[in-house]
Short mmCIF file of C-alpha atoms in Angstrom, two decimals:
data_model
loop_
_atom_site.label_atom_id
_atom_site.label_comp_id
_atom_site.label_asym_id
_atom_site.label_seq_id
_atom_site.Cartn_x
_atom_site.Cartn_y
_atom_site.Cartn_z
CA MET A 556 -57.33 116.16 -51.85
CA ASN A 557 -57.50 119.88 -51.32
CA SER A 558 -58.83 122.02 -54.20
CA THR A 559 -58.96 124.95 -54.61
CA PRO A 560 -63.22 125.92 -54.59
CA CYS A 561 -64.81 127.26 -58.12
CA TYR A 562 -67.48 129.72 -57.12
CA ARG A 563 -69.38 131.24 -59.58
CA PHE A 564 -68.12 134.84 -60.59
CA ARG A 565 -71.76 137.60 -60.81
CA PRO A 566 -70.41 140.56 -62.95
CA SER A 567 -72.36 144.12 -62.04
CA ARG A 568 -74.67 146.09 -64.53
CA GLN A 569 -71.30 147.64 -65.82
CA SER A 570 -69.85 143.99 -65.98
CA ARG A 571 -72.56 142.24 -68.17
CA LEU A 572 -73.06 145.05 -70.48
CA SER A 573 -68.86 146.30 -71.45
CA GLY A 574 -67.50 142.28 -70.90
CA VAL A 575 -69.39 139.71 -70.20
CA LEU A 576 -67.65 137.47 -72.62
CA VAL A 577 -63.92 138.29 -70.74
CA LEU A 578 -65.07 138.15 -67.13
CA ALA A 579 -67.05 134.68 -67.92
CA LEU A 580 -63.47 133.68 -69.49
CA GLY A 581 -61.67 135.01 -66.21
CA ALA A 582 -63.48 132.93 -64.18
CA LEU A 583 -63.49 129.82 -66.19
CA ALA A 584 -59.68 129.83 -66.01
CA GLY A 585 -59.55 130.30 -62.02
CA CYS A 586 -61.40 126.50 -61.92
CA GLU A 587 -58.79 123.88 -61.30
CA LYS A 588 -60.87 121.04 -62.95
CA SER A 589 -62.18 122.73 -65.36
CA SER A 590 -62.20 121.24 -68.64
CA PRO A 591 -62.46 122.67 -72.59
CA PRO A 592 -65.86 123.11 -74.28
CA PRO A 593 -66.77 120.61 -76.38
CA ALA A 594 -64.65 120.36 -79.86
CA ALA A 595 -67.99 121.10 -82.62
CA PRO A 596 -67.70 118.00 -84.55
CA ALA A 597 -66.16 117.73 -87.56
CA THR A 598 -67.94 118.95 -90.38
CA GLU A 599 -67.79 115.33 -92.84
CA GLN A 600 -67.06 116.41 -96.69
CA PRO A 601 -69.04 114.75 -98.90
CA ASP A 602 -66.97 112.40 -102.40
CA ALA A 603 -66.44 114.86 -104.70
CA ALA A 604 -68.47 114.39 -107.53
CA PRO A 605 -67.07 111.97 -110.42
CA ALA A 606 -65.56 113.74 -113.04
CA LYS A 607 -67.99 113.79 -116.16
CA PRO A 608 -66.61 111.65 -119.41
CA ALA A 609 -65.49 113.80 -122.09
CA VAL A 610 -68.35 113.91 -124.82
CA PRO A 611 -65.54 113.04 -127.62
CA SER A 612 -65.11 114.91 -130.59
CA GLU A 613 -66.60 112.66 -132.95
CA VAL A 614 -70.04 111.77 -135.12
CA THR A 615 -70.69 109.44 -137.37
CA LEU A 616 -73.65 109.48 -140.33
CA LEU A 617 -74.63 105.80 -141.37
CA VAL A 618 -76.74 106.51 -144.82
CA THR A 619 -78.10 103.71 -147.17
CA GLY A 620 -79.70 103.52 -150.00
CA GLY A 621 -83.41 102.52 -150.71
CA THR A 622 -84.79 99.95 -148.16
CA PHE A 623 -88.03 97.89 -151.27
CA GLY A 624 -89.22 95.89 -148.30
CA GLN A 625 -86.03 94.03 -147.93
CA LEU A 626 -86.40 93.52 -144.40
CA GLN A 627 -84.41 90.06 -144.62
CA PRO A 628 -81.26 89.20 -146.31
CA VAL A 629 -80.83 88.30 -149.89
CA GLU A 630 -78.91 84.90 -150.67
CA GLY A 631 -77.47 85.35 -146.87
CA LYS A 632 -76.47 89.13 -147.43
CA GLY A 633 -78.05 91.61 -145.29
CA GLY A 634 -81.60 91.88 -143.67
CA ALA A 635 -82.95 95.17 -141.44
CA ALA A 636 -81.88 92.73 -137.78
CA GLU A 637 -78.09 92.10 -139.32
CA LEU A 638 -77.49 95.91 -140.07
CA LEU A 639 -78.76 97.43 -136.84
CA GLY A 640 -77.57 94.28 -135.50
CA GLN A 641 -73.49 95.78 -136.73
CA TRP A 642 -74.22 98.82 -135.91
CA VAL A 643 -75.06 98.76 -132.22
CA ASN A 644 -72.19 96.62 -131.64
CA ASN A 645 -69.83 98.74 -134.57
CA GLU A 646 -70.82 102.01 -134.41
CA LYS A 647 -72.74 102.67 -130.71
CA HIS A 648 -75.88 103.08 -133.04
CA CYS A 649 -78.62 104.65 -130.83
CA PRO A 650 -81.24 102.24 -131.88
CA GLY A 651 -85.53 102.94 -131.32
CA PRO A 652 -87.26 106.20 -132.37
CA VAL A 653 -85.75 109.43 -132.86
CA LYS A 654 -87.93 111.92 -131.39
CA ASP A 655 -87.41 115.62 -132.59
CA GLY A 656 -84.26 114.84 -134.00
CA GLN A 657 -83.00 113.34 -131.13
CA ALA A 658 -81.64 109.86 -130.07
CA THR A 659 -83.18 108.47 -126.85
CA CYS A 660 -79.44 108.00 -126.23
CA ALA A 661 -77.84 109.95 -123.92
CA ASP A 662 -74.47 111.59 -125.61
CA SER A 663 -75.23 109.70 -129.28
CA GLY A 664 -72.91 109.37 -131.84
CA THR A 665 -74.97 108.71 -134.65
CA LEU A 666 -77.51 110.10 -137.92
CA ALA A 667 -78.57 107.31 -139.78
CA LEU A 668 -80.16 109.13 -143.12
CA ALA A 669 -81.86 106.94 -146.05
CA THR A 670 -81.98 107.70 -149.69
CA GLY A 671 -85.70 106.87 -151.04
CA ASP A 672 -88.00 104.20 -151.94
CA HIS A 673 -89.37 102.05 -148.80
CA TRP A 674 -92.49 100.56 -149.31
CA ASN A 675 -92.69 99.21 -151.92
CA GLY A 676 -90.89 95.55 -152.62
CA PRO A 677 -91.02 90.82 -151.37
CA ALA A 678 -94.49 90.49 -150.28
CA LEU A 679 -93.47 91.51 -146.24
CA SER A 680 -93.63 95.16 -146.84
CA SER A 681 -96.09 95.20 -150.20
CA PHE A 682 -98.58 93.13 -149.35
CA PHE A 683 -99.26 95.71 -146.21
CA LEU A 684 -98.55 98.29 -148.86
CA GLY A 685 -95.03 99.22 -146.54
CA ALA A 686 -96.05 99.16 -142.84
CA PRO A 687 -94.02 96.56 -141.67
CA THR A 688 -90.79 98.62 -143.23
CA ALA A 689 -91.79 101.51 -141.70
CA GLU A 690 -92.19 99.55 -138.23
CA VAL A 691 -88.73 98.36 -138.49
CA MET A 692 -87.60 101.49 -139.77
CA GLY A 693 -88.42 103.55 -136.77
CA ARG A 694 -86.68 100.81 -134.50
CA MET A 695 -83.39 101.04 -136.66
CA GLY A 696 -83.25 104.96 -134.93
CA TYR A 697 -83.57 106.53 -138.55
CA ALA A 698 -83.51 110.50 -138.63
CA ALA A 699 -84.87 111.54 -141.86
CA SER A 700 -84.95 109.95 -145.80
CA ALA A 701 -84.76 111.98 -148.86
CA MET A 702 -88.56 111.20 -150.75
CA GLY A 703 -88.85 108.66 -153.10
CA ASN A 704 -90.43 108.49 -155.99
CA HIS A 705 -92.30 105.06 -155.01
CA GLU A 706 -93.46 106.40 -151.45
CA LEU A 707 -96.76 107.74 -152.68
CA ALA A 708 -97.14 103.67 -154.40
CA PHE A 709 -100.22 102.93 -152.26
CA GLY A 710 -101.16 105.93 -152.17
CA LYS A 711 -100.83 108.91 -149.99
CA GLU A 712 -102.73 107.47 -147.15
CA ALA A 713 -100.58 104.69 -147.22
CA PHE A 714 -97.30 107.15 -146.69
CA LEU A 715 -98.47 109.79 -144.37
CA LYS A 716 -99.16 106.58 -142.14
CA ASN A 717 -95.67 104.69 -142.38
CA ARG A 718 -94.05 108.68 -141.83
CA ALA A 719 -95.86 108.23 -138.86
CA SER A 720 -95.11 104.86 -137.81
CA GLY A 721 -91.75 105.16 -138.62
CA GLY A 722 -90.83 108.47 -136.75
CA PHE A 723 -88.69 110.16 -139.33
CA PRO A 724 -89.39 113.09 -141.93
CA PHE A 725 -89.35 112.22 -145.60
CA LEU A 726 -87.15 115.42 -147.17
CA ALA A 727 -88.29 117.12 -150.65
CA ALA A 728 -86.05 120.36 -151.54
CA ASN A 729 -87.15 120.49 -154.73
CA LEU A 730 -91.52 119.17 -154.67
CA ARG A 731 -93.21 122.39 -153.76
CA VAL A 732 -96.82 122.17 -153.55
CA LYS A 733 -98.18 123.87 -156.24
CA ASP A 734 -102.08 123.41 -155.07
CA PRO A 735 -102.74 122.86 -151.28
CA ALA A 736 -106.52 121.78 -152.03
CA LEU A 737 -104.87 118.80 -153.83
CA ALA A 738 -101.80 117.28 -152.20
CA GLY A 739 -103.52 117.87 -148.97
CA ASP A 740 -100.50 117.16 -146.04
CA LEU A 741 -97.63 116.60 -148.82
CA SER A 742 -95.91 119.79 -148.02
CA LEU A 743 -92.86 118.06 -146.68
CA PRO A 744 -89.30 120.09 -145.22
CA ALA A 745 -86.50 121.14 -147.55
CA PHE A 746 -83.59 120.52 -144.93
CA GLN A 747 -83.61 119.32 -141.09
CA VAL A 748 -80.61 120.66 -138.77
CA PHE A 749 -79.81 117.33 -136.74
CA ASP A 750 -77.46 118.23 -133.06
CA ARG A 751 -75.15 115.52 -132.33
CA ARG A 752 -72.85 115.91 -129.59
CA GLY A 753 -73.24 119.51 -130.37
CA LEU A 754 -72.48 119.77 -133.96
CA LYS A 755 -75.18 120.80 -135.47
CA ILE A 756 -75.64 118.95 -139.38
CA GLY A 757 -77.83 119.93 -141.84
CA VAL A 758 -80.01 116.65 -143.69
CA VAL A 759 -80.78 118.18 -147.38
CA GLY A 760 -83.10 115.68 -149.33
CA LEU A 761 -83.82 115.81 -153.08
CA ALA A 762 -87.02 113.90 -154.84
CA SER A 763 -86.48 112.22 -158.74
CA GLU A 764 -87.29 114.67 -160.54
CA LYS A 765 -89.41 111.82 -162.27
CA THR A 766 -91.80 111.79 -159.10
CA VAL A 767 -94.45 113.20 -160.00
CA ARG A 768 -94.98 112.20 -163.45
CA THR A 769 -94.03 108.97 -162.26
CA ALA A 770 -96.31 108.63 -160.01
CA MET A 771 -100.26 106.80 -161.12
CA ALA A 772 -103.26 108.89 -160.90
CA GLY A 773 -104.07 111.06 -157.75
CA ARG A 774 -101.21 110.32 -156.02
CA ALA A 775 -99.62 113.21 -156.95
CA GLU A 776 -101.28 115.38 -158.00
CA GLY A 777 -100.93 119.43 -156.28
CA LEU A 778 -97.02 118.67 -156.48
CA GLU A 779 -94.74 120.35 -158.93
CA VAL A 780 -91.00 119.30 -159.25
CA THR A 781 -87.81 121.38 -159.87
CA GLY A 782 -84.33 121.15 -160.78
CA TYR A 783 -81.84 119.69 -158.32
CA GLU A 784 -79.45 123.07 -159.11
CA GLU A 785 -82.43 125.73 -158.07
CA ALA A 786 -83.02 123.20 -154.69
CA LEU A 787 -80.40 123.15 -153.86
CA ALA A 788 -79.59 127.19 -154.21
CA SER A 789 -82.20 127.77 -152.31
CA ALA A 790 -81.81 125.10 -149.22
CA VAL A 791 -78.51 124.98 -149.09
CA PRO A 792 -77.82 128.73 -147.57
CA GLU A 793 -80.95 128.29 -145.75
CA ALA A 794 -79.50 125.46 -143.73
CA ARG A 795 -76.49 127.44 -142.61
CA LYS A 796 -78.87 130.30 -141.59
CA ALA A 797 -79.65 127.96 -139.13
CA GLY A 798 -76.48 126.99 -137.65
CA ALA A 799 -75.70 124.18 -139.57
CA ASP A 800 -71.82 123.59 -139.27
CA THR A 801 -71.56 120.75 -142.06
CA VAL A 802 -74.49 120.51 -145.24
CA VAL A 803 -75.45 116.80 -146.19
CA VAL A 804 -77.58 115.93 -149.24
CA VAL A 805 -78.86 112.72 -149.44
CA ALA A 806 -81.33 111.89 -153.16
CA ASP A 807 -83.20 110.05 -154.28
CA THR A 808 -81.43 109.98 -157.33
CA CYS A 809 -77.99 108.82 -159.27
CA VAL A 810 -75.35 111.26 -157.19
CA THR A 811 -74.00 111.10 -160.57
CA GLU A 812 -76.86 113.30 -162.49
CA LEU A 813 -75.48 115.24 -158.71
CA GLN A 814 -72.43 115.63 -159.67
CA PRO A 815 -71.45 118.46 -162.04
CA VAL A 816 -73.83 120.85 -160.82
CA VAL A 817 -72.07 120.69 -157.56
CA ALA A 818 -69.57 121.42 -158.91
CA LYS A 819 -70.32 124.35 -159.69
CA HIS A 820 -71.61 125.98 -156.19
CA PRO A 821 -68.27 125.27 -154.42
CA GLU A 822 -69.96 128.08 -152.43
CA TRP A 823 -72.22 125.13 -151.15
CA LYS A 824 -69.71 123.65 -149.49
CA LEU A 825 -71.35 119.93 -149.25
CA ALA A 826 -69.29 117.47 -146.73
CA LEU A 827 -71.42 114.20 -148.50
CA VAL A 828 -73.94 113.49 -150.99
CA ALA A 829 -75.54 110.20 -151.67
CA GLY A 830 -78.19 108.74 -153.44
CA GLY A 831 -79.25 105.93 -154.86
CA ARG A 832 -80.45 104.91 -158.74
CA CYS A 833 -76.73 104.42 -159.97
CA PRO A 834 -76.30 101.19 -162.74
CA ALA A 835 -72.87 100.62 -160.43
CA GLN A 836 -71.72 101.76 -157.10
CA VAL A 837 -70.36 104.89 -157.14
CA TYR A 838 -67.72 106.62 -154.42
CA SER A 839 -65.86 108.91 -154.95
CA LYS A 840 -64.23 111.90 -153.46
CA GLU A 841 -63.93 115.30 -155.59
CA ASN A 842 -63.27 118.88 -153.96
CA GLY A 843 -63.93 117.85 -150.52
CA THR A 844 -66.82 116.13 -151.17
CA ILE A 845 -68.37 112.76 -151.43
CA PHE A 846 -69.93 111.54 -154.13
CA ALA A 847 -71.83 107.69 -152.68
CA SER A 848 -74.20 105.68 -154.00
CA LEU A 849 -76.09 102.87 -152.19
CA ASP A 850 -77.38 99.56 -152.81
CA ARG A 851 -81.16 99.23 -152.57
CA GLY A 852 -82.08 97.23 -149.09
CA PHE A 853 -79.74 96.43 -145.82
CA SER A 854 -76.44 94.67 -147.32
CA LYS A 855 -74.29 98.07 -147.54
CA TYR A 856 -74.22 101.09 -145.59
CA LEU A 857 -72.44 104.53 -145.91
CA ARG A 858 -69.78 105.47 -143.11
CA ALA A 859 -69.24 109.09 -142.57
CA HIS A 860 -66.99 109.61 -139.81
CA ILE A 861 -67.24 113.66 -138.65
CA THR A 862 -64.09 115.07 -136.68
CA PHE A 863 -64.80 118.32 -135.39
CA ASP A 864 -62.97 121.42 -133.33
CA PRO A 865 -66.12 122.19 -130.30
CA ALA A 866 -64.23 125.37 -129.64
CA LYS A 867 -64.35 126.45 -132.78
CA PRO A 868 -67.13 128.60 -134.59
CA ALA A 869 -70.36 127.52 -136.06
CA GLY A 870 -69.59 126.71 -139.79
CA GLU A 871 -66.31 125.92 -138.79
CA LYS A 872 -66.31 123.38 -136.59
CA VAL A 873 -65.85 120.31 -139.45
CA THR A 874 -61.24 118.85 -138.36
CA GLN A 875 -62.05 116.08 -140.62
CA PHE A 876 -64.57 114.33 -142.89
CA GLU A 877 -64.13 110.54 -143.75
CA GLY A 878 -66.87 107.91 -145.60
CA LYS A 879 -66.32 103.89 -146.35
CA LEU A 880 -68.95 101.68 -148.23
CA VAL A 881 -69.60 99.39 -145.53
CA ASP A 882 -71.07 95.22 -146.20
CA VAL A 883 -73.48 94.12 -143.04
CA ALA A 884 -71.75 90.82 -142.09
CA GLY A 885 -71.11 88.77 -139.50
CA GLY A 886 -72.47 89.44 -136.22
CA THR A 887 -74.95 89.46 -134.06
CA PRO A 888 -79.21 90.05 -135.61
CA ASP A 889 -80.44 92.68 -132.99
CA ALA A 890 -83.48 90.78 -131.56
CA GLU A 891 -86.19 93.76 -131.00
CA THR A 892 -85.76 94.24 -134.57
CA ALA A 893 -85.44 89.96 -135.89
CA GLN A 894 -88.75 90.09 -133.90
CA LEU A 895 -90.47 92.60 -135.49
CA VAL A 896 -89.98 91.19 -139.20
CA ALA A 897 -90.85 87.45 -137.42
CA LYS A 898 -94.14 88.38 -136.78
CA TRP A 899 -95.02 90.25 -140.20
CA LYS A 900 -93.79 87.23 -141.14
CA ALA A 901 -95.96 84.82 -139.41
CA GLN A 902 -98.64 87.08 -140.74
CA LEU A 903 -98.06 87.15 -144.33
CA ASP A 904 -96.90 82.97 -144.29
CA GLU A 905 -101.05 83.19 -143.14
CA VAL A 906 -102.94 85.14 -145.65
CA LEU A 907 -100.27 83.48 -148.90
CA GLY A 908 -98.22 81.00 -147.62
CA GLN A 909 -100.72 78.84 -150.16
CA GLN A 910 -99.28 76.91 -152.64
CA ILE A 911 -100.65 77.97 -156.23
CA GLY A 912 -97.59 76.35 -158.57
CA PHE A 913 -94.87 74.65 -158.54
CA THR A 914 -91.21 75.79 -160.92
CA LYS A 915 -88.47 73.66 -160.90
CA THR A 916 -85.77 76.02 -162.51
CA GLY A 917 -87.16 79.26 -161.35
CA ILE A 918 -88.35 82.57 -164.12
CA THR A 919 -85.53 85.66 -164.02
CA GLN A 920 -86.79 88.17 -163.83
CA ALA A 921 -85.68 90.09 -168.01
CA SER A 922 -86.95 86.60 -169.93
CA PRO A 923 -88.99 86.16 -172.25
CA GLN A 924 -90.41 83.61 -169.93
CA MET A 925 -91.19 86.12 -167.28
CA ALA A 926 -93.08 88.19 -169.84
CA LYS A 927 -95.15 85.06 -170.83
CA TRP A 928 -96.13 85.20 -167.71
CA ILE A 929 -97.18 88.40 -165.85
CA ALA A 930 -98.18 89.47 -168.65
CA GLY A 931 -100.17 86.63 -170.60
CA ALA A 932 -101.89 85.61 -167.35
CA VAL A 933 -103.70 89.51 -167.62
CA ARG A 934 -104.04 88.90 -171.55
CA GLU A 935 -105.82 85.26 -170.96
CA SER A 936 -108.12 85.97 -168.18
CA LEU A 937 -109.19 89.36 -169.33
CA GLY A 938 -109.54 87.05 -172.70
CA THR A 939 -108.25 90.88 -174.53
CA ASP A 940 -106.11 90.61 -178.03
CA ALA A 941 -103.01 91.94 -175.84
CA ALA A 942 -101.65 93.23 -172.59
CA ILE A 943 -98.63 95.32 -172.03
CA LEU A 944 -97.41 96.02 -168.84
CA ASN A 945 -94.22 96.99 -167.88
CA LYS A 946 -90.65 95.99 -167.40
CA GLY A 947 -90.07 98.52 -164.42
CA GLY A 948 -92.72 96.98 -162.98
CA ILE A 949 -91.49 92.95 -162.38
CA ARG A 950 -88.90 93.15 -159.28
CA GLY A 951 -87.78 90.50 -158.86
CA ASP A 952 -86.88 86.63 -159.70
CA LEU A 953 -89.51 83.85 -159.38
CA PRO A 954 -87.29 80.93 -156.73
CA ALA A 955 -87.20 77.45 -158.09
CA GLY A 956 -89.93 75.31 -155.87
CA ALA A 957 -93.23 76.85 -155.07
CA VAL A 958 -95.37 78.76 -156.21
CA THR A 959 -96.97 80.78 -153.62
CA ARG A 960 -99.40 84.08 -153.65
CA GLY A 961 -96.82 85.69 -151.61
CA SER A 962 -94.32 84.29 -154.58
CA ILE A 963 -96.37 86.69 -157.09
CA TYR A 964 -96.27 89.66 -154.56
CA SER A 965 -92.88 90.11 -154.33
CA VAL A 966 -92.33 89.14 -158.30
CA MET A 967 -94.43 92.46 -158.61
CA PRO A 968 -95.12 94.47 -155.85
CA PHE A 969 -97.08 97.69 -156.63
CA GLU A 970 -100.19 98.44 -156.04
CA ASN A 971 -101.88 99.12 -159.31
CA SER A 972 -105.04 97.64 -161.37
CA VAL A 973 -105.78 96.31 -164.20
CA LEU A 974 -107.87 98.98 -167.33
CA VAL A 975 -109.08 97.15 -170.53
CA VAL A 976 -108.89 99.82 -173.42
CA LYS A 977 -109.62 99.69 -177.39
CA LEU A 978 -107.19 100.93 -179.56
CA LYS A 979 -106.95 101.33 -183.40
CA GLY A 980 -104.23 99.47 -184.94
CA GLU A 981 -101.92 102.01 -185.50
CA ASP A 982 -101.60 103.81 -182.31
CA LEU A 983 -100.84 99.54 -180.53
CA ALA A 984 -97.93 99.32 -182.40
CA LYS A 985 -96.44 102.43 -181.53
CA GLN A 986 -97.04 101.45 -177.62
CA LEU A 987 -95.76 97.96 -178.19
CA SER A 988 -93.06 99.90 -179.17
CA ASN A 989 -92.34 101.55 -176.16
CA PRO A 990 -88.49 99.22 -174.91
CA ASN A 991 -90.39 99.54 -171.23
CA ALA A 992 -93.37 97.90 -172.34
CA LEU A 993 -94.10 93.97 -171.17
CA ILE A 994 -96.32 92.27 -174.19
CA SER A 995 -98.37 89.25 -174.74
CA GLY A 996 -100.55 89.36 -177.17
CA PHE A 997 -98.43 90.65 -180.35
CA THR A 998 -94.41 89.93 -181.21
CA ALA A 999 -91.83 91.83 -183.47
CA ALA A 1000 -92.40 90.69 -187.03
CA GLY A 1001 -89.41 94.29 -188.41
CA LYS A 1002 -89.02 97.77 -187.52
CA GLY A 1003 -92.29 99.39 -186.51
CA LYS A 1004 -94.61 95.90 -187.55
CA PHE A 1005 -96.31 93.18 -185.43
CA LYS A 1006 -97.69 90.04 -186.18
CA ASP A 1007 -100.51 88.64 -183.07
CA ALA A 1008 -100.25 85.55 -181.34
CA LYS A 1009 -101.57 83.43 -184.70
CA GLY A 1010 -99.10 84.83 -186.65
CA LYS A 1011 -101.15 87.33 -188.29
CA ALA A 1012 -100.08 90.56 -189.03
CA LEU A 1013 -101.02 93.89 -187.36
CA ASP A 1014 -103.83 95.33 -188.79
CA PRO A 1015 -103.20 99.67 -188.48
CA ALA A 1016 -106.89 99.88 -188.99
CA LYS A 1017 -107.83 97.15 -187.21
CA GLU A 1018 -109.16 98.11 -183.03
CA TYR A 1019 -107.77 95.78 -180.66
CA THR A 1020 -108.88 95.59 -176.64
CA VAL A 1021 -106.00 96.61 -174.60
CA ALA A 1022 -105.35 95.61 -170.48
CA THR A 1023 -103.15 97.69 -168.94
CA VAL A 1024 -102.28 98.49 -165.35
CA GLU A 1025 -103.35 102.77 -164.55
CA TYR A 1026 -99.85 102.88 -164.13
CA LEU A 1027 -99.09 103.34 -167.63
CA TYR A 1028 -101.96 104.42 -168.76
CA PHE A 1029 -101.81 107.17 -167.00
CA GLY A 1030 -98.80 108.30 -168.93
CA GLY A 1031 -95.68 106.26 -167.42
CA ASP A 1032 -92.45 105.47 -168.67
CA GLY A 1033 -93.40 107.26 -172.22
CA PHE A 1034 -96.85 105.43 -172.85
CA GLU A 1035 -99.75 107.13 -174.62
CA PHE A 1036 -102.72 105.07 -173.89
CA GLU A 1037 -105.03 108.22 -172.13
CA LYS A 1038 -104.70 110.26 -174.99
CA LEU A 1039 -106.14 107.40 -177.69
CA ALA A 1040 -108.40 106.09 -175.32
CA PRO A 1041 -109.96 108.08 -172.60
CA GLU A 1042 -112.38 105.95 -171.18
CA PRO A 1043 -111.08 102.23 -170.13
CA THR A 1044 -112.72 99.80 -169.07
CA GLU A 1045 -112.00 99.39 -165.49
CA THR A 1046 -112.15 96.35 -163.91
CA GLY A 1047 -111.75 97.13 -160.44
CA MET A 1048 -108.60 93.82 -160.30
CA ALA A 1049 -105.38 94.27 -158.59
CA TRP A 1050 -102.81 93.32 -160.75
CA GLN A 1051 -101.83 90.31 -159.13
CA THR A 1052 -105.15 88.93 -159.10
CA PRO A 1053 -105.59 87.31 -162.54
CA VAL A 1054 -101.55 85.91 -162.40
CA VAL A 1055 -102.84 83.94 -159.22
CA ASP A 1056 -105.48 83.32 -160.82
CA TRP A 1057 -104.16 82.39 -163.81
CA THR A 1058 -101.12 80.23 -162.02
CA LYS A 1059 -104.13 78.49 -159.93
CA GLN A 1060 -105.16 76.54 -163.23
CA LEU A 1061 -102.04 75.92 -164.62
CA ASP A 1062 -101.93 73.39 -161.60
CA SER A 1063 -98.48 72.87 -162.13
CA ASN A 1064 -96.11 70.16 -160.00
CA GLU A 1065 -92.50 68.82 -159.99
CA LYS A 1066 -94.33 66.77 -163.21
CA LYS A 1067 -94.96 70.17 -165.00
CA PRO A 1068 -93.46 72.49 -163.65
CA LEU A 1069 -94.88 76.28 -164.80
CA GLU A 1070 -91.66 77.28 -166.89
CA LYS A 1071 -92.40 73.93 -169.40
CA GLN A 1072 -96.20 75.36 -169.82
CA LEU A 1073 -95.60 78.66 -170.29
CA LYS A 1074 -93.38 77.63 -173.74
#
């Protein structure tokens, strides 16, 4: 089959200058079998990135009271691992240390807070000066705590170490450094603002007004406490200036002490005031502010749910704030927290697990037998006429069964050293009359009158030797030992030591249990 030949077209110079493209196309059109230029390959469009899910405009505050070292369940309730497991599963809480106010999970929607008083309590915490509790609370993801009046129970160095281990700040708007040379590193922030999902939450802390005067000698030197109203009047506006959309207060005091103060200042617009130290549970909502008291330990927590509108101006975003007290029950404990507690428990058992006595019935915290055991052990061991301790230093019952060193540290968790003083009878009678006194060696014999262990009346003019503890000597609970006896004899002995030694000497067992030997 003939075909028209396809000639190569040679354009002139002028053509090349004026119409190269047009001529070339014309030449190509004259070729019968010419193929069109290959089409450019289609460019593949990348798959569209999946839309990022919208972050819910909700934040949940999780608030607990003072831990008091209660890392394990008490009578089958609570416990650190159990609480965290419930937070993770039910509240979608992010465990692990909070850094610079932020949780390790993206878009975390919870903020864990506490009202203070964490280290002292059962031997599991107090024997190690609070280190186990600090480590566990760090794992639980606490963001901040109020400064409790027992935070310095094991000294400044232990507090600073525990604060670093926990990784969260202690807040106290009413605790100021009066003398930096004495207070050292105990300057505490009044508040902190936390960002959760674009909502800024201002958290103001309050220490108990008793913090300085109840701390043992040297532990709160250089600090002073101001009134609650004065502190809040300064801290709340400052938190607002720092960008807080809502402000909450955590306090180491019963909320009933703060309700009248808050009622006088509706301009503060506080969303929540949470505290501890109440003799009975408190939960109410007054003029838009939730007031809640929290039990010690991890048996219960406050769930405060915040709904907000991110499109609204700063300070006006919150649309709803609702609270509820939640019991810790059932669920799966957090495995890592359980391992931490078990690690410390194993160390404690190794040190304190040796049985030194036995009780068939146990000894309750406020019973006369408790005074005979604890105060009696101190008096007998030191050979004094009297022993005066304080009822508040006894923090639990002695359970039935084997008595160990650990049992004693659980009953007597505070760090205290024993002192011996000499008092005239008339001055001793005033100390024995203190309602906080836990006494051995004397019993009441009428108003302001006492008789000794042999039934002889206290002689106002006679000099008596009295064993007491550092906390009371320096004015704790209203005692006057320092003023009455400025040169005490320092034994250098921890107050648990004579109780351990004396209990061992009694050699109690099932046939002659401890409680029978105290009668």
